[in-house]
CSV table of C-alpha atoms in Angstrom, one decimal:
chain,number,residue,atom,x,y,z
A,11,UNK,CA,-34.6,54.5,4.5
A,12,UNK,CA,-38.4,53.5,4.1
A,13,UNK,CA,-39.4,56.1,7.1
A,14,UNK,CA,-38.1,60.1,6.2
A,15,UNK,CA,-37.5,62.3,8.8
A,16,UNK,CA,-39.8,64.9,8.7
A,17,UNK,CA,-39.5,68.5,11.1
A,18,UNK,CA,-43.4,68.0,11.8
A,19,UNK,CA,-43.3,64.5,13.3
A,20,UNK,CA,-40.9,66.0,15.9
A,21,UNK,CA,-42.2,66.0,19.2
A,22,UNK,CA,-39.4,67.4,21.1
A,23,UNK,CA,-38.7,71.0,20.9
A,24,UNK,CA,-34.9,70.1,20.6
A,25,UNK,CA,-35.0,67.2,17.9
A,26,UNK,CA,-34.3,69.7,15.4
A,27,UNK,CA,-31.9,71.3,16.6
A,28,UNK,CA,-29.7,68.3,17.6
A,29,UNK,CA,-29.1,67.5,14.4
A,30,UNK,CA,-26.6,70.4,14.5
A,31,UNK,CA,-24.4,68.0,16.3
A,32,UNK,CA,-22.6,66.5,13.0
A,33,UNK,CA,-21.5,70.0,12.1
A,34,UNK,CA,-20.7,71.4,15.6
A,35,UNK,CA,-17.1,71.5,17.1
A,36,UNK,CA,-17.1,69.5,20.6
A,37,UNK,CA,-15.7,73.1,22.0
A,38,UNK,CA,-18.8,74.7,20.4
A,39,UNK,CA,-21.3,76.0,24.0
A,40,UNK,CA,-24.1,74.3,22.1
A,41,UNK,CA,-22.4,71.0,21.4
A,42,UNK,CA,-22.7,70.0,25.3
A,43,UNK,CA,-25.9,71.4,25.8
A,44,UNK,CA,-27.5,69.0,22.6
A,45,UNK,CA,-25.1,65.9,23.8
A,46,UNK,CA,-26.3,66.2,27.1
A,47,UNK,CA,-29.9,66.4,26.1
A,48,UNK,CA,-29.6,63.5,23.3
A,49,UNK,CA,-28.5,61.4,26.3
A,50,UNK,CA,-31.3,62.0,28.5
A,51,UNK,CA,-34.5,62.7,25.7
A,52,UNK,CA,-35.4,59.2,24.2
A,53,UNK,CA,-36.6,60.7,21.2
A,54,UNK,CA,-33.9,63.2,20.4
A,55,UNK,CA,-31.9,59.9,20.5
A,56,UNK,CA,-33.6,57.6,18.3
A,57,UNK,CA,-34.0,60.6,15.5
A,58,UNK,CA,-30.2,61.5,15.7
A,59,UNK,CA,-29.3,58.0,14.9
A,60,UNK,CA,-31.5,57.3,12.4
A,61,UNK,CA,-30.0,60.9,10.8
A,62,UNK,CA,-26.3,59.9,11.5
A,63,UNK,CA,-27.3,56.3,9.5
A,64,UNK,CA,-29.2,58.4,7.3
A,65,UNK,CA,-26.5,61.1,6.4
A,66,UNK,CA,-24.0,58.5,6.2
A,67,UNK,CA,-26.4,56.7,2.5
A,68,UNK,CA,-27.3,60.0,1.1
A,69,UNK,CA,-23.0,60.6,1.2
A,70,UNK,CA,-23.1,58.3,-2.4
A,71,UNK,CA,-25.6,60.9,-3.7
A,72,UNK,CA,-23.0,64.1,-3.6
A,73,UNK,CA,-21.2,64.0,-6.5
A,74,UNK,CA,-17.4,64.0,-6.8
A,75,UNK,CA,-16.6,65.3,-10.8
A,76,UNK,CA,-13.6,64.2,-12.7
A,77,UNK,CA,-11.7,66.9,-14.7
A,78,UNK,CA,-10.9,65.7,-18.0
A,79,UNK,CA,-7.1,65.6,-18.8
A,80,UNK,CA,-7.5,68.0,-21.8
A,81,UNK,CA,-9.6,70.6,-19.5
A,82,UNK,CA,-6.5,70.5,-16.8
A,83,UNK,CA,-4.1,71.3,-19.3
A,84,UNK,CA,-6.1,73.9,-20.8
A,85,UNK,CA,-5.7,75.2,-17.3
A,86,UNK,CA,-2.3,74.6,-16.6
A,87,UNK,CA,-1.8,77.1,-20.1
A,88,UNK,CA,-3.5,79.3,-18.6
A,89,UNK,CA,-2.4,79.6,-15.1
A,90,UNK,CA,1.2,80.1,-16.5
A,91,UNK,CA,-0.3,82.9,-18.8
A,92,UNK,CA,-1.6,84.7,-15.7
A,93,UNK,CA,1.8,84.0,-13.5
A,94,UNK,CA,3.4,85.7,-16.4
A,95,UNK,CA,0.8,88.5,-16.9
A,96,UNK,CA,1.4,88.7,-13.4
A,97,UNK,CA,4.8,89.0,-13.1
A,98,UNK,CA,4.9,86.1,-11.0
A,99,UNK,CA,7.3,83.8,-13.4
A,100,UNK,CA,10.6,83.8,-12.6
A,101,UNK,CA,11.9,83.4,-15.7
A,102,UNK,CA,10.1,85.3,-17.4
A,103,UNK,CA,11.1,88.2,-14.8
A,104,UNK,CA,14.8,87.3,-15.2
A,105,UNK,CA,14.3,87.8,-19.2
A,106,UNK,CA,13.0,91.3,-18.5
A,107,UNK,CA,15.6,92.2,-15.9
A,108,UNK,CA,18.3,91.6,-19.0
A,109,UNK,CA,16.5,93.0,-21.2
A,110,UNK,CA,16.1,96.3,-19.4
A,111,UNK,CA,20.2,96.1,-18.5
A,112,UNK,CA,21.3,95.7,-21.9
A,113,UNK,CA,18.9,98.5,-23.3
A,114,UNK,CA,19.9,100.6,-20.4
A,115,UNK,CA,23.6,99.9,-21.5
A,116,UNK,CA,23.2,100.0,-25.0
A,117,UNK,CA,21.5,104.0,-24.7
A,118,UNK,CA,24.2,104.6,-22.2
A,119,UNK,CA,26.7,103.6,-25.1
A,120,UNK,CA,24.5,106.1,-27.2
A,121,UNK,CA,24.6,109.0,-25.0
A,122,UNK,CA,28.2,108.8,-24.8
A,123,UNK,CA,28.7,108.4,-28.8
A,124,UNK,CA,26.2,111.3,-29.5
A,125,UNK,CA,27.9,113.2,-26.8
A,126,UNK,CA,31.5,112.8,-28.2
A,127,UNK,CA,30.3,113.7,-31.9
A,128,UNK,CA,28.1,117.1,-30.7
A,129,UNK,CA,28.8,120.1,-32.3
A,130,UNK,CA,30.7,121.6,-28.9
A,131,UNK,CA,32.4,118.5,-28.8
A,132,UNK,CA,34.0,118.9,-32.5
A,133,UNK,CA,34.1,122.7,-31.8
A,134,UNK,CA,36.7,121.6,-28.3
A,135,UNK,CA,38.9,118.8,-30.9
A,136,UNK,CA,39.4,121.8,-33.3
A,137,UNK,CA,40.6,124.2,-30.9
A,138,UNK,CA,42.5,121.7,-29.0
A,139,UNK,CA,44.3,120.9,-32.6
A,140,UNK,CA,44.8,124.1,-33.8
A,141,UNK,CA,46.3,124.9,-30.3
A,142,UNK,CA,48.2,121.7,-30.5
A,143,UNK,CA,50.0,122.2,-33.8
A,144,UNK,CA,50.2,126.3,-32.7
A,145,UNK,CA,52.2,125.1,-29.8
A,146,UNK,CA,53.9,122.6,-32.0
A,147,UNK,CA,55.4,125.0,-34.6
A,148,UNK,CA,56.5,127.7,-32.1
A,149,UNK,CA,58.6,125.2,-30.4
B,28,UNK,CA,8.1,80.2,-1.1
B,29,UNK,CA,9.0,80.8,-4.6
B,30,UNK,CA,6.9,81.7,-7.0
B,31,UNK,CA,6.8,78.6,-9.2
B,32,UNK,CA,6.2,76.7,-6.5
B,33,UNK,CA,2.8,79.0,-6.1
B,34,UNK,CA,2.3,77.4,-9.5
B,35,UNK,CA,2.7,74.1,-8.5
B,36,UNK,CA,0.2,74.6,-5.8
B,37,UNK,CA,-2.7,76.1,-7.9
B,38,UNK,CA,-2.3,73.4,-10.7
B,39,UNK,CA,-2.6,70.5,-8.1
B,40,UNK,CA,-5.4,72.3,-6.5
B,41,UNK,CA,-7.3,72.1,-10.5
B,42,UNK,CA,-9.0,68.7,-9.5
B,43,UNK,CA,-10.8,69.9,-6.2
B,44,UNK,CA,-11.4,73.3,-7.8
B,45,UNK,CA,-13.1,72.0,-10.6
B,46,UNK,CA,-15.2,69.8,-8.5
B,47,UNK,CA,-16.1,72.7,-6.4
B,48,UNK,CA,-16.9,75.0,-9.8
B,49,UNK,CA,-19.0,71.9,-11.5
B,50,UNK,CA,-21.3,71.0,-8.8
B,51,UNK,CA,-22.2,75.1,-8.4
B,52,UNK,CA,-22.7,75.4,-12.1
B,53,UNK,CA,-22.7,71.9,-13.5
B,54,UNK,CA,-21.8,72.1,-17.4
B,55,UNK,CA,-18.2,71.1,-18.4
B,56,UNK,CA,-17.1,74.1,-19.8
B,57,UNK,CA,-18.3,76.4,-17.6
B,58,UNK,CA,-17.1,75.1,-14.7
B,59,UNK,CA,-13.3,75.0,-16.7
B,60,UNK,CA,-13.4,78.9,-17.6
B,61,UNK,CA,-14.9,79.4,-13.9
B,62,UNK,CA,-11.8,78.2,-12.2
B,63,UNK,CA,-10.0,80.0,-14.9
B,64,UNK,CA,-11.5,82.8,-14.2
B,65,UNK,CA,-11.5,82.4,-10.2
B,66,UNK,CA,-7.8,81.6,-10.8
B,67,UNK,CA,-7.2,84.8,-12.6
B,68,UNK,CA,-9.1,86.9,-10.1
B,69,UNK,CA,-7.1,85.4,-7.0
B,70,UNK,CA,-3.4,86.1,-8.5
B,71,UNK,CA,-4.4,89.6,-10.0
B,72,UNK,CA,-6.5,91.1,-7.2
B,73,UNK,CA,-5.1,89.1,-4.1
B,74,UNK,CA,-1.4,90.7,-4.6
B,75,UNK,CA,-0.9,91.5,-0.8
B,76,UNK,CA,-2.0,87.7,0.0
B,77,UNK,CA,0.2,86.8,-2.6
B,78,UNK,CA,3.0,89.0,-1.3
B,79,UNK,CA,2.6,87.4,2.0
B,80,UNK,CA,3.0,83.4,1.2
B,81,UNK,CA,5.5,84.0,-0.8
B,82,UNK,CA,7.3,85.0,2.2
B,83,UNK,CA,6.3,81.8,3.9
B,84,UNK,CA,7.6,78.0,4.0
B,85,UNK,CA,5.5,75.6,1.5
B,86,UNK,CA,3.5,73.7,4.1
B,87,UNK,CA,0.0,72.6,4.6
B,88,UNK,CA,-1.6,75.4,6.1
B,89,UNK,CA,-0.1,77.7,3.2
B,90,UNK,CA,-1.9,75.3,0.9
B,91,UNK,CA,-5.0,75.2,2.6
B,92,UNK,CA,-5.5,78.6,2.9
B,93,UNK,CA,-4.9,79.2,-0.8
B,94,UNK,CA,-7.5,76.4,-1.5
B,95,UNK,CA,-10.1,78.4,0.5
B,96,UNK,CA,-9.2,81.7,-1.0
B,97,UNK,CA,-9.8,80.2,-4.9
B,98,UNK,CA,-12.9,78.3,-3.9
B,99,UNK,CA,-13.9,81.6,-2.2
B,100,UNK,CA,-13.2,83.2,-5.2
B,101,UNK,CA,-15.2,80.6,-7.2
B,102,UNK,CA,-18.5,80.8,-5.1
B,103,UNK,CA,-18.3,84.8,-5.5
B,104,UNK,CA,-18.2,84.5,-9.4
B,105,UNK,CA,-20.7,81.1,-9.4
B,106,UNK,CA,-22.9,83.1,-7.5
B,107,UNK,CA,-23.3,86.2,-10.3
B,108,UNK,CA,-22.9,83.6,-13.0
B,109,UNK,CA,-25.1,81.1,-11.7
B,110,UNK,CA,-28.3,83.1,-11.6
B,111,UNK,CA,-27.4,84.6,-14.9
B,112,UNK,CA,-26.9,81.6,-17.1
B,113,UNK,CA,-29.1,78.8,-15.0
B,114,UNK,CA,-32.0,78.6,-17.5
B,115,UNK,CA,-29.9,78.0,-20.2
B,116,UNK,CA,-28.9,74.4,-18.7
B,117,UNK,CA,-32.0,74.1,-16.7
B,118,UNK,CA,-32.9,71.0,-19.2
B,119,UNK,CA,-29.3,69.8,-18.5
B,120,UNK,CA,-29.9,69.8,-14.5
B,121,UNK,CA,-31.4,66.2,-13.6
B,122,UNK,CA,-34.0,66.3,-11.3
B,123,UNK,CA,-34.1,62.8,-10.2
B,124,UNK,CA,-30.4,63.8,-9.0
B,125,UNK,CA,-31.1,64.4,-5.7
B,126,UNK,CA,-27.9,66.5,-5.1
B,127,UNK,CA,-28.2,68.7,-8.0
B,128,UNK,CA,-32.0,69.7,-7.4
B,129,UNK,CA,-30.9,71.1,-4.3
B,130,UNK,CA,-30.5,75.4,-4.0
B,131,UNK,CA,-27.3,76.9,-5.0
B,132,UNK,CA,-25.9,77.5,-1.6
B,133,UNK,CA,-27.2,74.0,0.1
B,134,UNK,CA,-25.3,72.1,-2.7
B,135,UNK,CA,-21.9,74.3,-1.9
B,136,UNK,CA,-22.3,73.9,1.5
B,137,UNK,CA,-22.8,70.3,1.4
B,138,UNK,CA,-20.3,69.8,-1.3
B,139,UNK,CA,-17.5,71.6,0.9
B,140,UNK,CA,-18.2,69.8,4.3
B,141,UNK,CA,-19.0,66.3,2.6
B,142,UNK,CA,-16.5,65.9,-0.1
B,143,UNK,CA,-14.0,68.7,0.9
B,144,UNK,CA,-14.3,67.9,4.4
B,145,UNK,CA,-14.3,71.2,5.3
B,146,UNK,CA,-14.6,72.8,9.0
B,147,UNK,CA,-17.9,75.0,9.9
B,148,UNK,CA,-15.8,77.9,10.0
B,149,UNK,CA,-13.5,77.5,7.0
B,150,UNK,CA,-17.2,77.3,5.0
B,151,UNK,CA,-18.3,80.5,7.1
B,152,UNK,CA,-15.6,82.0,5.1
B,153,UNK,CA,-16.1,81.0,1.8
B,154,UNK,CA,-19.8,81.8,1.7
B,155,UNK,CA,-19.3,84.6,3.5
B,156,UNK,CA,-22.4,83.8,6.2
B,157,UNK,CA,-22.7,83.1,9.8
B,158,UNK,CA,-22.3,79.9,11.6
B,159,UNK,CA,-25.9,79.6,12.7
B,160,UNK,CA,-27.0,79.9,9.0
B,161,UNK,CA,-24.3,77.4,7.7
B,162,UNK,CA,-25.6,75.1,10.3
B,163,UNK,CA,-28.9,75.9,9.2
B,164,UNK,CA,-28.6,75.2,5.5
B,165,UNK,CA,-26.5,72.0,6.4
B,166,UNK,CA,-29.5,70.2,8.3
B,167,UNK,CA,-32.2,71.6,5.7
B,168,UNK,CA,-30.0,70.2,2.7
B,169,UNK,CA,-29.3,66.7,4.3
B,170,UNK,CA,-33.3,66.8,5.3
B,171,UNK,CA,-34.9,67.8,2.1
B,172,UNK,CA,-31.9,64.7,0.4
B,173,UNK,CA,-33.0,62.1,2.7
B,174,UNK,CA,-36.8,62.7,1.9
B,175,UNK,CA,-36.0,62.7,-1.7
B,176,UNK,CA,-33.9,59.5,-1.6
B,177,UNK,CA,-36.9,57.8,1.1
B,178,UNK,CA,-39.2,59.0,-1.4
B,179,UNK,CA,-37.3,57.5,-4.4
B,180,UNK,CA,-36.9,54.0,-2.4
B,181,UNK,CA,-41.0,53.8,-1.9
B,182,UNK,CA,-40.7,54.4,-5.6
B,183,UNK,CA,-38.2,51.6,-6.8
B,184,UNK,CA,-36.0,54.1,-7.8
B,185,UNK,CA,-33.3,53.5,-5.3
């Protein structure tokens, strides 16, 4: 790579823009106008494959980083907390879906003792009683 | 898809998300709570998303299309972030690293179609811009990297 590439030293109007090529899709309208010029302009050519070779040695230069172990399980910690914030653990959900059933049954059971031991409630045992044992001493 | 298998998919997605995150704001830590934070942002905010692959068969495309959403989701908060907090590891950034002296939107765009091998259009996505600029940025970045590198050869540096 002693010899950069440099826009000004381009002397066809095109030699910048064929460079597009290595990011163009073959079914891109441009991409058989810029192959069809590479083939016939000299230049064009020789400057795309010195930027093909080229692209290919700066590849080692972009960086691929490594996530530490302890970082990705920070993460993973995380991740569940969100899923659960979320309600998007399963679990989790199932927990709350028998939780709310057994408080739903346990005021249910509640009601139904508070309503059997209300005052109108007593007030209907004592008359039924004292109707009861009425009846029961007449006959 | 259940959900835990949502789960699954995000945690094995941690090592290309962290890449992504550490190259647009390199510094260890910042980069973790970004894809925490890009993470959080994607399964709070993104429930109709959400609601729809969960409705859908585990397959590539379902991953794929998750992976773009968080990195999307990372590049949006990088973006407010990066600005804020770059002088603070301004001595941190190496200069004589040719990728990391490039702008903030060259090194994501390079990052995504060289190491992600990503497609022109899943990047238009992403960074939200057209294809003409992508394609734009893409050439500058690789030009302005190969004159450094040239330049660090004629040097004895490379």
């Amino acid at each position: 790579m002693k010899e950069p590439l440099r826009y000004k030293d381009f002397s066809c109007v095109h030699t910048k823009n064929i460079f597009s090529l290595l990011d163009l899709s073959e079914e891109d309208s441009m991409y058989s106008f810029l192959s069809s010029h590479v083939k016939k302009c000299t230049e064009c050519s020789k400057k795309l494959e010195k930027y093909v070779e080229n692209n290919l040695a700066i590849k080692v230069f972009v960086p691929k980083p490594f996530m530490s172990q302890d970082l990705r399980q920070t993460f993973n910690s995380e991740l569940s907390d969100v899923f659960k914030i979320a309600g998007l653990n399963q679990i989790e959900n199932k927990k709350k879906l028998i939780k709310q059933r057994l408080l739903s049954f346990d005021s249910a059971g509640t009601a139904m003792v508070q309503g059997l031991t209300s005052k109108n409630m007593l007030m209907i045992y004592l008359f039924v009683s004292i109707v009861f044992f009425s009846l029961k001493f007449l006959i | 898809m259940k959900t835990s298998d949502l789960e699954i998919i995000i945690k094995n997605l941690a090592p290309e998300l962290y890449g992504y995150a550490y190259i647009l704001i390199p510094d260890d830590l910042q980069a973790g709570q970004l894809i925490i934070d890009a993470t959080q942002n994607f399964v709070l905010n993104k429930k109709f998303f959400i609601d729809k692959i969960l409705n859908e068969e585990v397959s590539k495309e379902v991953t794929t299309e998750i992976q773009l959403r968080l990195f999307q989701a990372i590049y949006d908060i990088a973006k407010k972030r990066f600005h804020q907090i770059k002088l603070s590891f301004g001595k941190a950034e190496d200069k004589t690293n040719f990728f990391l002296s490039l702008d903030f939107e060259e090194k994501s765009m390079l990052y995504l179609r060289i190491r992600a091998m990503l497609e022109i259009n899943q990047i238009e996505m992403i960074m939200n811009q057209d294809r003409s600029m992508i394609i734009a940025f893409l050439t500058d970045a690789r030009m302005k990297m190969i004159q450094q590198v040239a330049v660090a050869a004629d040097l004895g540096g490379v």
